[in-house]
Coordinates of C-alpha atoms in Angstrom, one line a residue:
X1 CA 62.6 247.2 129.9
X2 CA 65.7 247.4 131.5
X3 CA 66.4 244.2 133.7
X4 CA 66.8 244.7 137.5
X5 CA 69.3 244.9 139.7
X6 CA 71.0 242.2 141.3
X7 CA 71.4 244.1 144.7
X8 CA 67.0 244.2 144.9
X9 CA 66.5 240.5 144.2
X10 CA 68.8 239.8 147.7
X11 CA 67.4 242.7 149.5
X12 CA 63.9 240.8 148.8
X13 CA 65.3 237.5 149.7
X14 CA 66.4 238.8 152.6
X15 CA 63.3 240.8 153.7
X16 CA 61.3 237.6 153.3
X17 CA 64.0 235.4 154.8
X18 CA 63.3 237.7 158.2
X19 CA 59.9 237.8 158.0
X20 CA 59.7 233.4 157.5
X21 CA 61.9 233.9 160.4
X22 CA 60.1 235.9 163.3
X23 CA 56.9 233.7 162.0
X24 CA 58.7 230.7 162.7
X25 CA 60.2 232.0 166.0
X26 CA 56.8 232.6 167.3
X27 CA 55.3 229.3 166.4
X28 CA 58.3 227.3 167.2
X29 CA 57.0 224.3 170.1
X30 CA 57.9 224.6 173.6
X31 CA 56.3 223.9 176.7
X32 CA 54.5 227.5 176.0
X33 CA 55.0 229.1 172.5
X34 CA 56.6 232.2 172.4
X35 CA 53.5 233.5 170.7
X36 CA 51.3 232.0 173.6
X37 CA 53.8 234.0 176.3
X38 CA 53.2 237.6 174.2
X39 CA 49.4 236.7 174.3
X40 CA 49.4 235.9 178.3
X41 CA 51.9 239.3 178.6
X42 CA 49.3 241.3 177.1
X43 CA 46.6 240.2 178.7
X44 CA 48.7 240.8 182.3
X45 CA 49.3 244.3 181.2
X46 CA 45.4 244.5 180.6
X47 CA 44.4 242.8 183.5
X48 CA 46.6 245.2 185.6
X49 CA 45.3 248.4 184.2
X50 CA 41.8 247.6 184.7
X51 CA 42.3 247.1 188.1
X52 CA 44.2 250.2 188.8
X53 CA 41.5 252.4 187.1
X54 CA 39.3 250.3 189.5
X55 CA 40.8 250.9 192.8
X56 CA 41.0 254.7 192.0
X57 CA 37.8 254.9 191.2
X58 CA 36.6 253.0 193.9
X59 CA 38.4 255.3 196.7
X60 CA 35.4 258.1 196.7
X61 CA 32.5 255.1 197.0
X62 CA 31.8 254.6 200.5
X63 CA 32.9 251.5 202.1
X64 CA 30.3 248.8 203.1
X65 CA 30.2 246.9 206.0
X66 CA 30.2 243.2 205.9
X67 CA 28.6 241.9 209.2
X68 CA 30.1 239.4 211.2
X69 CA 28.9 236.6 213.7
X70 CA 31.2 236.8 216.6
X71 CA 30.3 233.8 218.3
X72 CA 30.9 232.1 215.0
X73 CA 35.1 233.2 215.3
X74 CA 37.9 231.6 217.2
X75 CA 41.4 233.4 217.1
X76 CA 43.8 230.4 218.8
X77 CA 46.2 231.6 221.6
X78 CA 49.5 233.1 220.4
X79 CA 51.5 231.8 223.0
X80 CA 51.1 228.7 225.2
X81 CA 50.9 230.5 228.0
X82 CA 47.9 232.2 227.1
X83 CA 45.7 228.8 227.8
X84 CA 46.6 229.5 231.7
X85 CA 44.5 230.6 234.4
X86 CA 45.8 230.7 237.4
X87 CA 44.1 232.0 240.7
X88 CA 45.4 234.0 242.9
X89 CA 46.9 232.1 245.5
X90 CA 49.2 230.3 243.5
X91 CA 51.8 233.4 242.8
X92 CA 51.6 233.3 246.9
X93 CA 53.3 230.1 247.5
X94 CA 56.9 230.2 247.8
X95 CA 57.8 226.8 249.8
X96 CA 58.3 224.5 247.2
X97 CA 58.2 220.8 248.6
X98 CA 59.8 217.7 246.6
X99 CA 59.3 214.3 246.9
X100 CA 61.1 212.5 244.5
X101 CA 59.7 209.2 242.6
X102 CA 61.5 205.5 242.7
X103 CA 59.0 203.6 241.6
X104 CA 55.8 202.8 239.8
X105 CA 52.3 202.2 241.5
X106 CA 50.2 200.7 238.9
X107 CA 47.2 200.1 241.2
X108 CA 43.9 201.9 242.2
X109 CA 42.8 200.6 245.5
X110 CA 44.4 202.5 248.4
X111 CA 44.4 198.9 249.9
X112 CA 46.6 197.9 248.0
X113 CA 49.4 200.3 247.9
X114 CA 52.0 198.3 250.3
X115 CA 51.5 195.3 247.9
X116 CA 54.8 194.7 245.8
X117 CA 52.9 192.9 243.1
X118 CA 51.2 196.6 242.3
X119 CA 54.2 198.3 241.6
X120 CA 56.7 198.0 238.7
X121 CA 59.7 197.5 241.2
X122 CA 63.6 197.0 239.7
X123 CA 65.0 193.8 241.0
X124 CA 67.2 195.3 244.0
X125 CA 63.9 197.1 245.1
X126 CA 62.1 194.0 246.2
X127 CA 61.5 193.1 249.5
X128 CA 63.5 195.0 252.3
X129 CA 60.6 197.2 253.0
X130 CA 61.3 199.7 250.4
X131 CA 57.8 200.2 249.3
X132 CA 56.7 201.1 252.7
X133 CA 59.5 203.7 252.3
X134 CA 58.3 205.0 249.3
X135 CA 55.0 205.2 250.9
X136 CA 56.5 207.0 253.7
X137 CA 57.8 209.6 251.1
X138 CA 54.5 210.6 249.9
X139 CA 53.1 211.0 253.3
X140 CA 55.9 213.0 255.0
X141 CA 55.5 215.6 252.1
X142 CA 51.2 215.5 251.8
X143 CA 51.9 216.2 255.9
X144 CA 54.5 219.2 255.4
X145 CA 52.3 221.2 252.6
X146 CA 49.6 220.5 254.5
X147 CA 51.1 222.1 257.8
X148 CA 52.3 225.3 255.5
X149 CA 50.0 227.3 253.6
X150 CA 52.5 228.6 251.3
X151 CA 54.0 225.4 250.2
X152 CA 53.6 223.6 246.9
X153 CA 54.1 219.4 246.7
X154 CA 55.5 218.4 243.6
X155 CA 56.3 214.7 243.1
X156 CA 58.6 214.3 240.2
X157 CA 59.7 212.1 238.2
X158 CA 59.1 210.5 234.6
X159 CA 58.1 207.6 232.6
X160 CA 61.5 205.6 233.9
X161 CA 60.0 201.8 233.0
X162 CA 58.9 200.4 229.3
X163 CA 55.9 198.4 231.2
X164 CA 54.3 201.3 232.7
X165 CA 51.7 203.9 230.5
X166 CA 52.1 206.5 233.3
X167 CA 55.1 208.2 235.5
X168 CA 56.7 208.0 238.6
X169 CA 55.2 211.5 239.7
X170 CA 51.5 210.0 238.9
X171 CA 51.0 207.1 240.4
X172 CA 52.7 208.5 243.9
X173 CA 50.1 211.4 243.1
X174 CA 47.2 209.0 242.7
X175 CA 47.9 207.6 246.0
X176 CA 48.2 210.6 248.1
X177 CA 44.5 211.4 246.0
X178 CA 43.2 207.9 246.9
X179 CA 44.8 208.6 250.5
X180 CA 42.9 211.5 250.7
X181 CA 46.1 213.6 252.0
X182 CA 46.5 216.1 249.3
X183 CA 46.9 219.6 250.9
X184 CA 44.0 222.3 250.0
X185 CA 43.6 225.9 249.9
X186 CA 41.3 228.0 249.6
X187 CA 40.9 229.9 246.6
X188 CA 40.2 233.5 245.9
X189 CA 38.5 233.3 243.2
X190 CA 35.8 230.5 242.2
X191 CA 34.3 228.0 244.4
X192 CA 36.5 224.9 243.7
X193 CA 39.2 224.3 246.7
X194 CA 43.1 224.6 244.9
X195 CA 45.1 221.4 245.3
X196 CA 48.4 222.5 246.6
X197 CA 50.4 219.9 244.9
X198 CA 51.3 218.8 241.6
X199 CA 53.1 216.4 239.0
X200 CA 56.8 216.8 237.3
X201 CA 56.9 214.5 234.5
X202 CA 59.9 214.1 233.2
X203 CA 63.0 213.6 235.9
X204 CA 64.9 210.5 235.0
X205 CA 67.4 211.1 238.0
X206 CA 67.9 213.0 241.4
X207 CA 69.4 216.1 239.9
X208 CA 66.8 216.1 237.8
X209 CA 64.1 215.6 240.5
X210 CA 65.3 219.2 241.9
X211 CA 65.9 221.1 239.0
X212 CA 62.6 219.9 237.2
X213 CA 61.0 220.5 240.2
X214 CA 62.0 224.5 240.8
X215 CA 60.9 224.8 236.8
X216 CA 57.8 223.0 237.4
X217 CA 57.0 225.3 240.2
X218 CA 57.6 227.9 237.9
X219 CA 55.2 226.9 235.8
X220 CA 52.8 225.9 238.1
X221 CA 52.6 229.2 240.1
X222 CA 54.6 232.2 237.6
X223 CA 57.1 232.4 240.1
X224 CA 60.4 230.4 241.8
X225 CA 60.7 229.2 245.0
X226 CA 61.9 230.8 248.3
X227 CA 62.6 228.0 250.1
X228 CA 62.8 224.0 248.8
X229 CA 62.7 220.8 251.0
X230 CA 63.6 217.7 249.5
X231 CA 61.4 214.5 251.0
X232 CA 63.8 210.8 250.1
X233 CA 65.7 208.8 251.7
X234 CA 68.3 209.3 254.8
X235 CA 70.8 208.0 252.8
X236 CA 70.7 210.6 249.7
X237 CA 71.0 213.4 252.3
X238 CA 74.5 214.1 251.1
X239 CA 73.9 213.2 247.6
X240 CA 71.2 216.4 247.5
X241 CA 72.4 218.7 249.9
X242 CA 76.6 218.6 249.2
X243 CA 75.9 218.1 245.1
X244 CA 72.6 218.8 243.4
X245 CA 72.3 222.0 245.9
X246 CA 75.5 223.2 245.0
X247 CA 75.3 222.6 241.7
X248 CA 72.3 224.7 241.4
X249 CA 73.7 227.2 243.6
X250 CA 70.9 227.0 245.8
X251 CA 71.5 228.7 249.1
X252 CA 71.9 226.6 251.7
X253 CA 70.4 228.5 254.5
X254 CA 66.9 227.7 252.1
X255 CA 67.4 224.0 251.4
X256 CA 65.9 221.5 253.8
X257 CA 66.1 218.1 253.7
X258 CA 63.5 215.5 255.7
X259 CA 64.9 211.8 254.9
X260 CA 63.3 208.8 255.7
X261 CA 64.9 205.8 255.0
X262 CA 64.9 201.5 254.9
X263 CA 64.6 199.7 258.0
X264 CA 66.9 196.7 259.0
X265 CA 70.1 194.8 257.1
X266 CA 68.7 196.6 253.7
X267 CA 69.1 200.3 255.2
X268 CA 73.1 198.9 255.1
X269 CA 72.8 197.7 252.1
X270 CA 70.7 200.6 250.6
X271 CA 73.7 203.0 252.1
X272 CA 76.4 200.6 250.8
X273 CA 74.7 201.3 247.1
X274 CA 73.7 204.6 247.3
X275 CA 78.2 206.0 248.0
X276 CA 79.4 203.2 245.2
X277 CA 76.1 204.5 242.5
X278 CA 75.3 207.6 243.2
X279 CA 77.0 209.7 245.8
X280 CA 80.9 208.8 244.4
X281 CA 79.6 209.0 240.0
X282 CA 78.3 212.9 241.0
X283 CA 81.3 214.3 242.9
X284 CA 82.7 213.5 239.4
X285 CA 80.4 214.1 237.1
X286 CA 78.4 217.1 239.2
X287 CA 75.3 217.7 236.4
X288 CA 75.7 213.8 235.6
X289 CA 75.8 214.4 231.7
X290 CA 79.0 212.2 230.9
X291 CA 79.2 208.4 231.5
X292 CA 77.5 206.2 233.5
X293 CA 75.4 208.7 234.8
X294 CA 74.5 209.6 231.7
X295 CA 73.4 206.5 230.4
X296 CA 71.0 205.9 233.3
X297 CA 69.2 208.5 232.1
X298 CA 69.2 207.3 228.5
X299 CA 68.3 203.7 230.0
X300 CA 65.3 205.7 232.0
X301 CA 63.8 207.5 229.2
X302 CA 62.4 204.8 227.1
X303 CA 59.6 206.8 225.4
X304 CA 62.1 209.5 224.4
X305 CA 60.1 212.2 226.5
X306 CA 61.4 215.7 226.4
X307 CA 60.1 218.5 229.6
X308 CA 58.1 222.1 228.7
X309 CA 60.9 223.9 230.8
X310 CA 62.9 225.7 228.4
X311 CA 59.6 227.4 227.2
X312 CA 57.9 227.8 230.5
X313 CA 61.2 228.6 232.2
X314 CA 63.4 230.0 229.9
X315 CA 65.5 231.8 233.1
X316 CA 66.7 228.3 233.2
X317 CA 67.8 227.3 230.1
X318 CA 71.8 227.9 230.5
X319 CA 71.3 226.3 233.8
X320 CA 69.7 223.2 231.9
X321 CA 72.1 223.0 228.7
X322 CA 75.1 223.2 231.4
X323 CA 77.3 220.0 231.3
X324 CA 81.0 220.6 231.5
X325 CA 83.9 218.5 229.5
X326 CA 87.1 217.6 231.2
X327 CA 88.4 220.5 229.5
X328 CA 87.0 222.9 231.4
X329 CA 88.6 224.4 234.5
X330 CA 87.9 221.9 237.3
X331 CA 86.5 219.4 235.1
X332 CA 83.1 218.0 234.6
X333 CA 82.5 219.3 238.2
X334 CA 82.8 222.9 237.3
X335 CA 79.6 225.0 238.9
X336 CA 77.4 226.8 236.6
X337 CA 78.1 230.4 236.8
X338 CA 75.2 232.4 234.9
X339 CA 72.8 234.2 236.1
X340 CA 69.9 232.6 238.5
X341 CA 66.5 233.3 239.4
X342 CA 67.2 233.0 243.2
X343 CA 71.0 234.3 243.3
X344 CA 69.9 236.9 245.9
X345 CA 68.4 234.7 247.8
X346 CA 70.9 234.3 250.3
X347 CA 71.1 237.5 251.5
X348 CA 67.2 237.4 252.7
X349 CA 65.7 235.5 255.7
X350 CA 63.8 232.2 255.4
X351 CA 60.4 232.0 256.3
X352 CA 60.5 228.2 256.4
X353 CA 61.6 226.7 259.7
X354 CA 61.5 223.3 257.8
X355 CA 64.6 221.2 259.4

């Protein structure tokens, strides 16, 4: 027998060598084999072509019914706003009245609202008579919505002091409830009488008070005001109706202001403070966003609250964001000039004779 030839002992070596190979490349260790990955591939591929042939077989079958307890569902609202109700009077009010907080009542005996020890008071607001002022506040503006129909009381402001659980707005509400001077209406729908006045939670300073106060009415009734007037002190006349008005570009012919102020050598004092810390800081800082101004707000906010407004008043939000640099033309005193809610206000008559 005539020996082989050299060339079929390598092509057999080789043949084997590729064969060891692919073995060994299937069973090599990983965190899957390769071998396991073609096994779970193929059973994919099956997997997938059973249910095709299932679902086109299924399309002639008629289609079954599963039955359903209604009562048993509960599809959540999609939007916050879905959650409100409101009757039918509310879109109806257009006066929107402010009284604006200063203090904390703690208390819950109507006798004792004139009683310092029941309010959480800074230092320069003991004695002096200023919580008979404050007092005075609430029952000038319970008195005005009560006289109009189409008014709406909103006290505002927030949580200003780390000692309190509640805000500003809530305790002067609680006394006006425990004063029994909250205005009513009848409603149009239901048998429950509709309190004509409301909270604003989250003011930490006068130009807050107003603006927070139009969104709040807003949300309160689904529309903005006609007509505002401002319930404070005789000394912050200027302060709201030279400033925070024109800031907003309210008109003027529609803003009312009603102050009531201190009594005696305080009311000189009072005045004294209210040009040096708050008239004077806003004719230079006209949104009060920079500076000292500024960091009363920070200083008032010790709970890190945040308002509902842009959400529930999104017409606002330029209005809200708005706080001019010294870069700007005319400063940090340069009026917002987007669009408002109430810019053609001016050119209609008000139906408030409010003075």
């Amino acid at each position: 027998m005539l020996p082989l030839p050299v060339s079929l002992a390598v092509r057999k070596q080789f043949s084997g060598g590729r064969t060891r190979r692919t073995k060994d490349i299937l069973l090599t260790r990983s965190r899957v084999t390769n071998l396991g990955v073609l096994l779970l591939a193929s059973f994919a591929v099956l997997s997938l072509l059973l249910n095709f042939g299932y679902y086109i077989t299924s399309l002639d079958e008629p289609q079954v019914e599963i039955p359903v307890v209604k009562s048993l569902l509960y599809t959540p609202p999609t939007n916050v706003l879905d959650t409100i109700q409101r009757d039918e009077t509310l879109p109806a009010l257009t006066h929107l009245i402010v009284v604006a907080g200063h203090a904390i009542w703690k208390g819950n005996d109507a006798s004792e609202i004139l009683d310092e020890e029941q309010w959480i008071l800074e230092a320069y607001q003991r004695g002096g008579g200023r919580v008979n002022a404050f007092v005075q506040h609430i029952m000038t503006g319970t008195q005005l919505a009560a006289e109009d129909p189409r008014s709406l009381l909103v006290f505002s402001g927030g949580q200003t002091r780390p000692s309190s659980t509640t805000t500003e707005a809530e305790s002067y509400m609680r006394i006006a409830t425990l004063s029994d001077a909250l205005p009513l209406s009848q409603p149009v729908t239901g048998l429950d009488m509709i309190v004509r006045a409301t909270t604003e939670d989250f003011a930490l300073d006068s130009f807050q008070n107003l603006l927070y106060a139009i969104a709040r009415f807003h949300e309160y009734t689904g529309r903005y005001p006609e007509d505002i007037t401002v319930v404070g002190y005789e000394m912050k006349r200027r302060r709201f109706t030279e400033l925070h008005r024109a800031a907003l570009r309210w008109p003027e012919s529609r803003f009312h202001y009603l102050g009531v102020d201190v009594e005696g050598d305080e009311a000189v004092r009072a005045k004294d403070g209210e040009i040096m810390n708050g008239y004077l800081p806003y004719t230079l800082d006209l949104y009060g966003c920079h500076g000292i101004l500024l960091s009363k707000r920070r200083a008032r906010n010790p709970f890190h609250r945040f308002h509902s407004y842009y959400t529930s008043s999104p017409e606002l939000a330029g209005l809200m964001n708005w706080c001019p640099g010294p870069s700007e033309a005319r400063g940090q005193t340069r009026v917002y000039d987007g669009p408002l809610p109430w810019d053609g206000l001016a050119n209609t008559e008000s139906a408030s004779g409010t003075s």
